[in-house]
mmCIF file of C-alpha atoms and ligand atoms in Angstrom:
data_model
loop_
_atom_site.group_PDB
_atom_site.id
_atom_site.type_symbol
_atom_site.label_atom_id
_atom_site.label_comp_id
_atom_site.label_asym_id
_atom_site.label_seq_id
_atom_site.Cartn_x
_atom_site.Cartn_y
_atom_site.Cartn_z
ATOM 1 C CA UNK R 1 -12.459 3.316 32.236
ATOM 2 C CA UNK R 2 -10.384 0.405 33.419
ATOM 3 C CA UNK R 3 -6.822 1.587 34.075
ATOM 4 C CA UNK R 4 -4.980 -1.714 33.824
ATOM 5 C CA UNK R 5 -1.868 -2.808 35.690
ATOM 6 C CA UNK R 6 -0.248 -3.809 32.437
ATOM 7 C CA UNK R 7 2.982 -2.100 31.430
ATOM 8 C CA UNK R 8 2.510 0.804 29.052
ATOM 9 C CA UNK R 9 4.171 0.511 25.652
ATOM 10 C CA UNK R 10 4.640 3.461 23.319
ATOM 11 C CA UNK R 11 6.116 3.513 19.847
ATOM 12 C CA UNK R 12 5.772 5.476 16.638
ATOM 13 C CA UNK R 13 6.803 5.384 13.021
ATOM 14 C CA UNK R 14 7.120 8.197 10.526
ATOM 15 C CA UNK R 15 4.802 8.159 7.515
ATOM 16 C CA UNK R 16 7.703 9.322 5.372
ATOM 17 C CA UNK R 17 7.196 6.842 2.529
ATOM 18 C CA UNK R 18 5.962 3.320 1.984
ATOM 19 C CA UNK R 19 6.682 1.014 4.886
ATOM 20 C CA UNK R 20 9.659 -1.287 4.424
ATOM 21 C CA UNK R 21 10.595 -4.783 5.469
ATOM 22 C CA UNK R 22 13.025 -3.083 7.898
ATOM 23 C CA UNK R 23 10.198 -1.152 9.545
ATOM 24 C CA UNK R 24 8.105 -4.299 9.707
ATOM 25 C CA UNK R 25 10.716 -6.656 11.175
ATOM 26 C CA UNK R 26 12.387 -3.991 13.320
ATOM 27 C CA UNK R 27 9.238 -2.401 14.686
ATOM 28 C CA UNK R 28 5.695 -3.220 13.619
ATOM 29 C CA UNK R 29 5.897 -6.996 14.000
ATOM 30 C CA UNK R 30 6.814 -6.420 17.626
ATOM 31 C CA UNK R 31 4.006 -3.934 18.092
ATOM 32 C CA UNK R 32 1.576 -6.624 17.117
ATOM 33 C CA UNK R 33 3.046 -9.183 19.509
ATOM 34 C CA UNK R 34 3.173 -6.670 22.358
ATOM 35 C CA UNK R 35 -0.472 -5.641 22.099
ATOM 36 C CA UNK R 36 -1.436 -9.099 23.358
ATOM 37 C CA UNK R 37 0.409 -8.569 26.616
ATOM 38 C CA UNK R 38 0.741 -4.831 27.250
ATOM 39 C CA UNK R 39 -1.223 -1.600 27.270
ATOM 40 C CA UNK R 40 -0.065 -0.282 23.903
ATOM 41 C CA UNK R 41 -0.162 3.204 22.419
ATOM 42 C CA UNK R 42 1.170 3.614 18.879
ATOM 43 C CA UNK R 43 1.420 6.674 16.655
ATOM 44 C CA UNK R 44 2.144 7.770 13.137
ATOM 45 C CA UNK R 45 4.744 10.455 13.781
ATOM 46 C CA UNK R 46 3.667 12.875 11.046
ATOM 47 C CA UNK R 47 4.995 15.945 12.913
ATOM 48 C CA UNK R 48 8.450 14.364 12.746
ATOM 49 C CA UNK R 49 8.059 13.802 9.023
ATOM 50 C CA UNK R 50 8.105 17.512 8.107
ATOM 51 C CA UNK R 51 11.682 17.805 9.389
ATOM 52 C CA UNK R 52 12.391 16.729 5.800
ATOM 53 C CA UNK R 53 10.527 18.670 3.074
ATOM 54 C CA UNK R 54 7.364 16.869 1.911
ATOM 55 C CA UNK R 55 5.079 17.385 -1.051
ATOM 56 C CA UNK R 56 1.623 17.986 0.571
ATOM 57 C CA UNK R 57 -0.523 15.680 -1.595
ATOM 58 C CA UNK R 58 2.058 12.908 -1.364
ATOM 59 C CA UNK R 59 2.309 13.373 2.403
ATOM 60 C CA UNK R 60 -1.471 13.001 2.817
ATOM 61 C CA UNK R 61 -1.326 9.799 0.762
ATOM 62 C CA UNK R 62 1.634 8.465 2.748
ATOM 63 C CA UNK R 63 -0.167 9.049 6.042
ATOM 64 C CA UNK R 64 -3.306 7.176 4.974
ATOM 65 C CA UNK R 65 -1.282 4.390 3.329
ATOM 66 C CA UNK R 66 0.862 3.956 6.432
ATOM 67 C CA UNK R 67 -2.209 3.957 8.675
ATOM 68 C CA UNK R 68 -3.876 1.242 6.590
ATOM 69 C CA UNK R 69 -0.621 -0.750 6.276
ATOM 70 C CA UNK R 70 -0.075 -0.814 10.019
ATOM 71 C CA UNK R 71 -3.646 -1.925 10.656
ATOM 72 C CA UNK R 72 -3.028 -4.593 8.001
ATOM 73 C CA UNK R 73 0.018 -5.763 9.986
ATOM 74 C CA UNK R 74 -2.381 -6.688 12.757
ATOM 75 C CA UNK R 75 -2.465 -3.611 14.963
ATOM 76 C CA UNK R 76 -5.962 -3.953 16.317
ATOM 77 C CA UNK R 77 -7.812 -0.745 17.314
ATOM 78 C CA UNK R 78 -9.716 -2.808 19.889
ATOM 79 C CA UNK R 79 -6.460 -3.751 21.623
ATOM 80 C CA UNK R 80 -4.150 -0.777 21.017
ATOM 81 C CA UNK R 81 -4.570 2.965 20.685
ATOM 82 C CA UNK R 82 -3.175 3.757 17.222
ATOM 83 C CA UNK R 83 -3.418 7.432 16.316
ATOM 84 C CA UNK R 84 -1.930 10.187 14.174
ATOM 85 C CA UNK R 85 0.486 12.376 16.163
ATOM 86 C CA UNK R 86 -0.654 15.735 14.728
ATOM 87 C CA UNK R 87 -4.229 14.989 15.866
ATOM 88 C CA UNK R 88 -3.112 15.236 19.492
ATOM 89 C CA UNK R 89 -1.786 18.776 20.121
ATOM 90 C CA UNK R 90 -0.289 17.779 23.491
ATOM 91 C CA UNK R 91 2.693 16.308 21.593
ATOM 92 C CA UNK R 92 3.744 19.665 20.144
ATOM 93 C CA UNK R 93 3.008 21.402 23.456
ATOM 94 C CA UNK R 94 5.110 19.092 25.591
ATOM 95 C CA UNK R 95 7.839 19.036 22.935
ATOM 96 C CA UNK R 96 8.269 22.785 23.307
ATOM 97 C CA UNK R 97 8.585 22.512 27.076
ATOM 98 C CA UNK R 98 11.022 19.589 26.841
ATOM 99 C CA UNK R 99 13.144 21.388 24.254
ATOM 100 C CA UNK R 100 13.920 23.854 27.056
ATOM 101 C CA UNK R 101 15.226 20.933 29.131
ATOM 102 C CA UNK R 102 17.363 19.457 26.342
ATOM 103 C CA UNK R 103 20.872 20.741 25.848
ATOM 104 C CA UNK R 104 22.323 21.957 22.565
ATOM 105 C CA UNK R 105 25.342 19.712 23.135
ATOM 106 C CA UNK R 106 23.161 16.627 23.586
ATOM 107 C CA UNK R 107 21.258 17.271 20.373
ATOM 108 C CA UNK R 108 24.503 17.951 18.504
ATOM 109 C CA UNK R 109 25.698 14.428 19.278
ATOM 110 C CA UNK R 110 22.718 12.673 17.685
ATOM 111 C CA UNK R 111 23.944 10.583 14.778
ATOM 112 C CA UNK R 112 20.555 10.721 13.021
ATOM 113 C CA UNK R 113 20.813 14.527 12.979
ATOM 114 C CA UNK R 114 24.330 14.343 11.586
ATOM 115 C CA UNK R 115 23.319 11.785 8.933
ATOM 116 C CA UNK R 116 20.216 13.697 7.885
ATOM 117 C CA UNK R 117 22.155 16.987 7.782
ATOM 118 C CA UNK R 118 24.459 15.449 5.217
ATOM 119 C CA UNK R 119 21.571 13.913 3.289
ATOM 120 C CA UNK R 120 19.476 17.094 3.304
ATOM 121 C CA UNK R 121 22.232 19.702 3.301
ATOM 122 C CA UNK R 122 19.906 22.245 1.674
ATOM 123 C CA UNK R 123 17.432 22.142 4.582
ATOM 124 C CA UNK R 124 19.080 21.688 7.983
ATOM 125 C CA UNK R 125 16.137 23.149 9.880
ATOM 126 C CA UNK R 126 15.616 23.666 13.623
ATOM 127 C CA UNK R 127 12.992 20.896 13.708
ATOM 128 C CA UNK R 128 15.517 18.369 12.435
ATOM 129 C CA UNK R 129 17.774 19.402 15.297
ATOM 130 C CA UNK R 130 15.121 19.338 18.065
ATOM 131 C CA UNK R 131 13.499 16.168 16.690
ATOM 132 C CA UNK R 132 14.531 14.144 19.793
ATOM 133 C CA UNK R 133 12.662 16.529 22.146
ATOM 134 C CA UNK R 134 9.452 15.819 20.235
ATOM 135 C CA UNK R 135 10.197 12.102 20.360
ATOM 136 C CA UNK R 136 10.735 12.385 24.124
ATOM 137 C CA UNK R 137 7.387 14.167 24.426
ATOM 138 C CA UNK R 138 5.672 11.352 22.472
ATOM 139 C CA UNK R 139 6.971 8.753 24.880
ATOM 140 C CA UNK R 140 6.764 10.627 28.180
ATOM 141 C CA UNK R 141 3.193 11.882 27.650
ATOM 142 C CA UNK R 142 1.909 8.327 28.071
ATOM 143 C CA UNK R 143 4.203 7.403 30.982
ATOM 144 C CA UNK R 144 5.505 4.575 28.834
ATOM 145 C CA UNK R 145 7.468 1.764 30.493
ATOM 146 C CA UNK R 146 8.671 0.154 27.269
ATOM 147 C CA UNK R 147 9.537 1.549 23.856
ATOM 148 C CA UNK R 148 10.017 -1.026 21.085
ATOM 149 C CA UNK R 149 12.269 0.432 18.374
ATOM 150 C CA UNK R 150 15.022 -0.616 16.022
ATOM 151 C CA UNK R 151 18.600 -0.090 17.176
ATOM 152 C CA UNK R 152 18.898 3.084 15.102
ATOM 153 C CA UNK R 153 16.660 4.802 17.667
ATOM 154 C CA UNK R 154 18.616 3.750 20.743
ATOM 155 C CA UNK R 155 20.440 7.064 21.023
ATOM 156 C CA UNK R 156 17.150 9.003 20.924
ATOM 157 C CA UNK R 157 15.751 6.749 23.586
ATOM 158 C CA UNK R 158 18.758 7.291 25.847
ATOM 159 C CA UNK R 159 18.267 11.030 25.436
ATOM 160 C CA UNK R 160 14.582 10.629 26.354
ATOM 161 C CA UNK R 161 15.623 8.830 29.517
ATOM 162 C CA UNK R 162 18.067 11.635 30.354
ATOM 163 C CA UNK R 163 15.410 14.308 29.801
ATOM 164 C CA UNK R 164 12.918 12.419 31.993
ATOM 165 C CA UNK R 165 15.461 11.890 34.771
ATOM 166 C CA UNK R 166 16.543 15.533 34.618
ATOM 167 C CA UNK R 167 12.956 16.793 34.787
ATOM 168 C CA UNK R 168 12.102 14.407 37.648
ATOM 169 C CA UNK R 169 15.204 15.586 39.495
ATOM 170 C CA UNK R 170 14.240 19.231 39.145
ATOM 171 C CA UNK R 171 10.504 18.965 39.882
ATOM 172 C CA UNK R 172 9.982 15.620 41.698
ATOM 173 C CA UNK R 173 8.692 12.461 40.026
ATOM 174 C CA UNK R 174 6.725 13.386 36.929
ATOM 175 C CA UNK R 175 7.691 10.959 34.184
ATOM 176 C CA UNK R 176 8.206 7.217 34.058
ATOM 177 C CA UNK R 177 11.757 6.652 32.787
ATOM 178 C CA UNK R 178 11.195 4.323 29.793
ATOM 179 C CA UNK R 179 13.213 1.274 28.784
ATOM 180 C CA UNK R 180 14.096 0.505 25.175
ATOM 181 C CA UNK R 181 12.925 -2.831 23.842
ATOM 182 C CA UNK R 182 14.956 -4.145 20.920
ATOM 183 C CA UNK R 183 13.932 -7.175 18.889
ATOM 184 C CA UNK R 184 16.518 -9.932 18.490
ATOM 185 C CA UNK R 185 16.276 -10.892 14.835
ATOM 186 C CA UNK R 186 15.332 -8.051 12.527
ATOM 187 C CA UNK R 187 16.586 -5.265 14.814
ATOM 188 C CA UNK R 188 18.679 -3.936 11.980
ATOM 189 C CA UNK R 189 17.713 -4.939 8.483
ATOM 190 C CA UNK R 190 20.295 -3.709 5.997
ATOM 191 C CA UNK R 191 19.918 -2.577 2.399
ATOM 192 C CA UNK R 192 20.019 -5.479 -0.059
ATOM 193 C CA UNK R 193 22.286 -3.429 -2.312
ATOM 194 C CA UNK R 194 24.539 -1.749 0.282
ATOM 195 C CA UNK R 195 24.452 -4.118 3.257
ATOM 196 C CA UNK R 196 26.572 -1.737 5.322
ATOM 197 C CA UNK R 197 23.648 0.762 5.320
ATOM 198 C CA UNK R 198 20.275 0.181 6.929
ATOM 199 C CA UNK R 199 17.288 -0.559 4.744
ATOM 200 C CA UNK R 200 15.435 2.731 4.608
ATOM 201 C CA UNK R 201 12.207 4.104 3.143
ATOM 202 C CA UNK R 202 14.136 6.931 1.570
ATOM 203 C CA UNK R 203 16.731 4.691 -0.126
ATOM 204 C CA UNK R 204 17.276 5.930 -3.679
ATOM 205 C CA UNK R 205 18.271 2.472 -4.953
ATOM 206 C CA UNK R 206 14.879 0.730 -5.252
ATOM 207 C CA UNK R 207 16.468 -2.720 -5.326
ATOM 208 C CA UNK R 208 17.996 -2.142 -1.906
ATOM 209 C CA UNK R 209 14.682 -1.829 -0.150
ATOM 210 C CA UNK R 210 11.746 -4.247 0.081
ATOM 211 C CA UNK R 211 8.419 -2.519 0.623
ATOM 212 C CA UNK R 212 5.622 -4.084 2.604
ATOM 213 C CA UNK R 213 3.286 -3.832 -0.373
ATOM 214 C CA UNK R 214 5.694 -5.095 -3.072
ATOM 215 C CA UNK R 215 4.279 -7.981 -5.115
ATOM 216 C CA UNK R 216 5.654 -11.509 -4.714
ATOM 217 C CA UNK R 217 7.495 -11.211 -8.048
ATOM 218 C CA UNK R 218 9.112 -7.924 -7.128
ATOM 219 C CA UNK R 219 10.182 -9.230 -3.719
ATOM 220 C CA UNK R 220 11.782 -12.342 -5.199
ATOM 221 C CA UNK R 221 13.536 -10.274 -7.881
ATOM 222 C CA UNK R 222 14.974 -7.908 -5.270
ATOM 223 C CA UNK R 223 16.341 -10.806 -3.231
ATOM 224 C CA UNK R 224 17.796 -12.456 -6.335
ATOM 225 C CA UNK R 225 19.739 -9.242 -6.975
ATOM 226 C CA UNK R 226 20.918 -8.911 -3.358
ATOM 227 C CA UNK R 227 24.629 -8.176 -2.989
ATOM 228 C CA UNK R 228 26.602 -11.067 -1.410
ATOM 229 C CA UNK R 229 30.291 -12.055 -1.518
ATOM 230 C CA UNK R 230 32.514 -14.423 -3.432
ATOM 231 C CA UNK R 231 32.826 -17.206 -0.837
ATOM 232 C CA UNK R 232 29.602 -18.987 -1.846
ATOM 233 C CA UNK R 233 29.081 -20.564 1.599
ATOM 234 C CA UNK R 234 25.983 -19.667 3.589
ATOM 235 C CA UNK R 235 27.416 -18.913 7.023
ATOM 236 C CA UNK R 236 27.552 -15.964 9.383
ATOM 237 C CA UNK R 237 30.978 -14.342 9.532
ATOM 238 C CA UNK R 238 32.628 -10.975 9.782
ATOM 239 C CA UNK R 239 32.974 -9.239 6.431
ATOM 240 C CA UNK R 240 29.982 -11.125 4.964
ATOM 241 C CA UNK R 241 27.554 -8.233 5.446
ATOM 242 C CA UNK R 242 25.237 -9.274 2.629
ATOM 243 C CA UNK R 243 24.881 -12.894 3.765
ATOM 244 C CA UNK R 244 24.641 -11.924 7.436
ATOM 245 C CA UNK R 245 21.781 -9.611 6.520
ATOM 246 C CA UNK R 246 19.979 -12.291 4.507
ATOM 247 C CA UNK R 247 20.431 -14.731 7.394
ATOM 248 C CA UNK R 248 18.916 -12.181 9.790
ATOM 249 C CA UNK R 249 15.946 -11.661 7.519
ATOM 250 C CA UNK R 250 15.431 -15.385 6.928
ATOM 251 C CA UNK R 251 15.674 -16.048 10.637
ATOM 252 C CA UNK R 252 13.181 -13.263 11.432
ATOM 253 C CA UNK R 253 10.558 -14.617 9.024
ATOM 254 C CA UNK R 254 11.039 -18.351 9.600
ATOM 255 C CA UNK R 255 12.155 -18.457 13.240
ATOM 256 C CA UNK R 256 15.155 -20.636 12.283
ATOM 257 C CA UNK R 257 18.489 -20.297 14.097
ATOM 258 C CA UNK R 258 21.794 -19.560 12.333
ATOM 259 C CA UNK R 259 22.813 -23.184 12.716
ATOM 260 C CA UNK R 260 19.586 -24.464 11.186
ATOM 261 C CA UNK R 261 19.980 -22.062 8.268
ATOM 262 C CA UNK R 262 23.612 -23.061 7.707
ATOM 263 C CA UNK R 263 22.586 -26.726 7.694
ATOM 264 C CA UNK R 264 19.672 -26.142 5.332
ATOM 265 C CA UNK R 265 21.968 -24.523 2.768
ATOM 266 C CA UNK R 266 25.117 -26.610 3.271
ATOM 267 C CA UNK R 267 26.483 -27.502 -0.164
ATOM 268 C CA UNK R 268 24.048 -25.180 -1.936
ATOM 269 C CA UNK R 269 24.908 -21.917 -3.650
ATOM 270 C CA UNK R 270 23.816 -18.366 -2.927
ATOM 271 C CA UNK R 271 21.230 -18.579 -5.720
ATOM 272 C CA UNK R 272 19.196 -21.166 -3.769
ATOM 273 C CA UNK R 273 19.546 -19.239 -0.547
ATOM 274 C CA UNK R 274 18.483 -15.909 -2.049
ATOM 275 C CA UNK R 275 15.458 -17.525 -3.667
ATOM 276 C CA UNK R 276 14.456 -19.170 -0.380
ATOM 277 C CA UNK R 277 14.734 -15.888 1.520
ATOM 278 C CA UNK R 278 12.734 -14.069 -1.179
ATOM 279 C CA UNK R 279 9.989 -16.689 -1.121
ATOM 280 C CA UNK R 280 9.790 -16.776 2.661
ATOM 281 C CA UNK R 281 9.535 -12.982 2.858
ATOM 282 C CA UNK R 282 6.936 -12.824 0.074
ATOM 283 C CA UNK R 283 4.838 -15.486 1.800
ATOM 284 C CA UNK R 284 5.104 -13.606 5.101
ATOM 285 C CA UNK R 285 3.985 -10.335 3.551
ATOM 286 C CA UNK R 286 1.216 -11.670 1.295
ATOM 287 C CA UNK R 287 -1.610 -11.676 3.884
ATOM 288 C CA UNK R 288 -0.623 -8.164 4.963
ATOM 289 C CA UNK R 289 -0.814 -6.907 1.392
ATOM 290 C CA UNK R 290 -4.217 -8.536 0.915
ATOM 291 C CA UNK R 291 -5.576 -6.979 4.087
ATOM 292 C CA UNK R 292 -4.174 -3.589 3.069
ATOM 293 C CA UNK R 293 -5.928 -3.774 -0.322
ATOM 294 C CA UNK R 294 -9.259 -4.224 1.466
ATOM 295 C CA UNK R 295 -8.636 -1.542 4.091
ATOM 296 C CA UNK R 296 -7.445 1.179 1.741
ATOM 297 C CA UNK R 297 -10.762 1.007 -0.109
ATOM 298 C CA UNK R 298 -12.654 1.650 3.127
ATOM 299 C CA UNK R 299 -11.816 5.305 3.787
ATOM 300 C CA UNK R 300 -14.790 5.712 6.135
ATOM 301 C CA UNK R 301 -13.530 2.950 8.414
ATOM 302 C CA UNK R 302 -9.992 4.352 8.423
ATOM 303 C CA UNK R 303 -11.243 7.845 9.311
ATOM 304 C CA UNK R 304 -13.488 6.525 12.035
ATOM 305 C CA UNK R 305 -10.556 4.562 13.513
ATOM 306 C CA UNK R 306 -8.015 7.370 13.589
ATOM 307 C CA UNK R 307 -10.531 9.898 14.907
ATOM 308 C CA UNK R 308 -11.562 7.635 17.774
ATOM 309 C CA UNK R 309 -7.905 6.896 18.523
ATOM 310 C CA UNK R 310 -7.060 10.626 18.670
ATOM 311 C CA UNK R 311 -9.783 11.142 21.270
ATOM 312 C CA UNK R 312 -8.528 8.198 23.313
ATOM 313 C CA UNK R 313 -4.889 9.353 23.096
ATOM 314 C CA UNK R 314 -5.786 12.948 24.044
ATOM 315 C CA UNK R 315 -7.644 11.752 27.113
ATOM 316 C CA UNK R 316 -4.739 9.574 28.189
ATOM 317 C CA UNK R 317 -2.077 12.260 27.985
ATOM 318 C CA UNK R 318 -4.025 15.225 29.375
ATOM 319 C CA UNK R 319 -3.057 14.619 32.983
ATOM 320 C CA UNK R 320 0.671 14.375 32.316
ATOM 321 C CA UNK R 321 0.727 17.576 30.274
ATOM 322 C CA UNK R 322 -1.165 19.464 32.988
ATOM 323 C CA UNK R 323 1.155 18.161 35.660
ATOM 324 C CA UNK R 324 4.198 19.313 33.684
ATOM 325 C CA UNK R 325 2.781 22.786 33.010
ATOM 326 C CA UNK R 326 1.905 23.229 36.679
ATOM 327 C CA UNK R 327 5.300 22.071 37.920
ATOM 328 C CA UNK R 328 7.163 24.351 35.541
ATOM 329 C CA UNK R 329 5.207 27.366 36.764
ATOM 330 C CA UNK R 330 2.528 28.157 34.213
ATOM 331 C CA UNK R 331 -0.649 29.776 35.595
ATOM 332 C CA UNK R 332 -3.967 27.925 35.362
HETATM 333 P P1 ATP H 401 13.577 7.212 6.827
HETATM 334 O O1 ATP H 401 14.151 6.527 5.637
HETATM 335 O O2 ATP H 401 12.510 8.219 6.488
HETATM 336 O O3 ATP H 401 14.591 7.700 7.809
HETATM 337 P P2 ATP H 401 13.105 4.695 8.098
HETATM 338 O O4 ATP H 401 12.744 3.681 7.090
HETATM 339 O O5 ATP H 401 14.477 4.680 8.620
HETATM 340 O O6 ATP H 401 12.735 6.133 7.595
HETATM 341 P P3 ATP H 401 11.621 5.276 10.533
HETATM 342 O O7 ATP H 401 10.289 5.851 10.342
HETATM 343 O O8 ATP H 401 12.722 6.194 10.913
HETATM 344 O O9 ATP H 401 12.059 4.468 9.250
HETATM 345 O O10 ATP H 401 11.557 4.084 11.584
HETATM 346 C C1 ATP H 401 10.392 3.433 12.034
HETATM 347 C C2 ATP H 401 10.755 2.260 12.899
HETATM 348 O O11 ATP H 401 11.324 1.251 12.100
HETATM 349 C C3 ATP H 401 11.763 2.552 14.005
HETATM 350 O O12 ATP H 401 11.448 1.835 15.154
HETATM 351 C C4 ATP H 401 13.049 2.089 13.435
HETATM 352 O O13 ATP H 401 13.974 1.725 14.414
HETATM 353 C C5 ATP H 401 12.592 0.893 12.613
HETATM 354 N N1 ATP H 401 13.455 0.684 11.484
HETATM 355 C C6 ATP H 401 13.664 1.514 10.441
HETATM 356 N N2 ATP H 401 14.514 0.995 9.567
HETATM 357 C C7 ATP H 401 14.875 -0.206 10.071
HETATM 358 C C8 ATP H 401 15.749 -1.235 9.638
HETATM 359 N N3 ATP H 401 16.401 -1.156 8.503
HETATM 360 N N4 ATP H 401 15.873 -2.323 10.401
HETATM 361 C C9 ATP H 401 15.194 -2.453 11.549
HETATM 362 N N5 ATP H 401 14.366 -1.531 12.025
HETATM 363 C C10 ATP H 401 14.196 -0.409 11.308
HETATM 364 N N1 LTN H 402 12.054 8.724 15.584
HETATM 365 C C1 LTN H 402 11.427 7.495 15.276
HETATM 366 C C2 LTN H 402 9.935 7.594 15.151
HETATM 367 C C3 LTN H 402 9.367 8.032 16.430
HETATM 368 C C4 LTN H 402 9.305 7.269 17.628
HETATM 369 C C5 LTN H 402 8.695 8.135 18.593
HETATM 370 C C6 LTN H 402 9.695 5.978 17.980
HETATM 371 C C7 LTN H 402 8.834 9.244 16.686
HETATM 372 N N2 LTN H 402 8.417 9.302 17.972
HETATM 373 C C8 LTN H 402 8.473 7.688 19.887
HETATM 374 C C9 LTN H 402 9.465 5.562 19.312
HETATM 375 C C10 LTN H 402 8.859 6.408 20.221
HETATM 376 C C11 LTN H 402 12.005 7.030 13.992
HETATM 377 O O1 LTN H 402 12.406 7.798 13.182
HETATM 378 N N3 LTN H 402 12.035 5.780 13.802
#
C-alpha cells in the first residue's frame, strides 16, 4: 500500500443526535475540504457517546443516520478512511493505557466535563471524566499531524498534546504531537435562541438548533425566529451576540466578508437579514439532504463502507498500539 507523504488528519464526531449546522460548519465542511489535500482518517466516536446515557434503539439509528449524513456531506470513502470507532478495538485499548498517563488534576480542569456534569448531574460516570484520554487515543493511534475541530475541543486537544509529549519524554519518540486546526468562519456557531451558548445537538429548545436534515421551510422559520437585539443595524459589535452569530453563519455559507454583509444590508431591517441567512443556509444544505435521502435507503452500501473502513483503520493503527504496549513493558 502506498504510504503517502501527505500530512495525516484525524477527526471524529459523536453520533449523539442529528447533526447540526454547528457540526457541519465547525467540523464536517472542513473534513471535506481537507480530504482533497491530506491523508484523512475520520471516525464516528460512538464509544464517547455512551458517556451520556443512550436508548439502545435510538443510538443504533443515530449512528447509521450520522454515517449516512457525513457521507452525504461529501466525505468520500475512496479518499478518506471514515469508520465507526467501536469497530476498531485499538481505540479502547490505547485509551486505557493513556488514562494511566493522564492526571486527575488535568481531567478535573476540562470545561466540557464540568458542563456535562451539571447537565447530567444524575450520571457523572468515570467515562465522562476520562473522555479526553479516549480522544487522545483516537488521535495518537493514527500519528495525526492535524486535527480539525471546533474551538470547544481546543482544551481536549491541548491535553492530547500534553499526553503525547509526556509519553514521548518517558519512552522516546512514539507519537506525533498533533496540531489543532480551527476553521475561521463557523468555528463557533451559537444557538439561534441563546446566542451566548453554542449550537448543540442536545439543545432542548428546538428553535435554537438547525439540523442538517431540516427542510427548507423549517430552516427559514428557525432563522426568522432567531434572537437579535433592538438596534436594528446589521453590523458586528460587542453585545450583539445574535447578529454576530448570524453574520458568522452567513459568512460561512456565502464566503462574504463582514464588510460585504454590512453593505448588503445597510438600511434594511433584521427581517430581511434573517430571511437571507435562512435562505442561504437552506440552499447550502439542500443537496446534502437529497444525497442523504438516497444513501439512507441503501443499507447494504452503508454497511459495506463502514466495514471496509474498519479494516483499513485497524490496519493503520496496529503498529502504533504494538509500539506503545512494548515500550510500556507488556510481554509479547
Ligand atoms: P453534544 O450536544 O452531544 O455535546 P455537539 O453538537 O456539541 O454534541 P460534538 O459531537 O461534540 O457536537 O462535536 C462534533 C464536532 O462539531 C466537533 O469538532 C465540534 O467542535 C464541532 N461543533 C460542535 N458544535 C459546534 C458549534 N456550535 N459550532 C462549531 N463547531 C461545533
Ligand atoms: N470529543 C469530540 C469528538 C471526538 C474527537 C476525537 C474530535 C472524539 N474523538 C478525536 C477530534 C479528534 C467532540 O465531542 N466534539
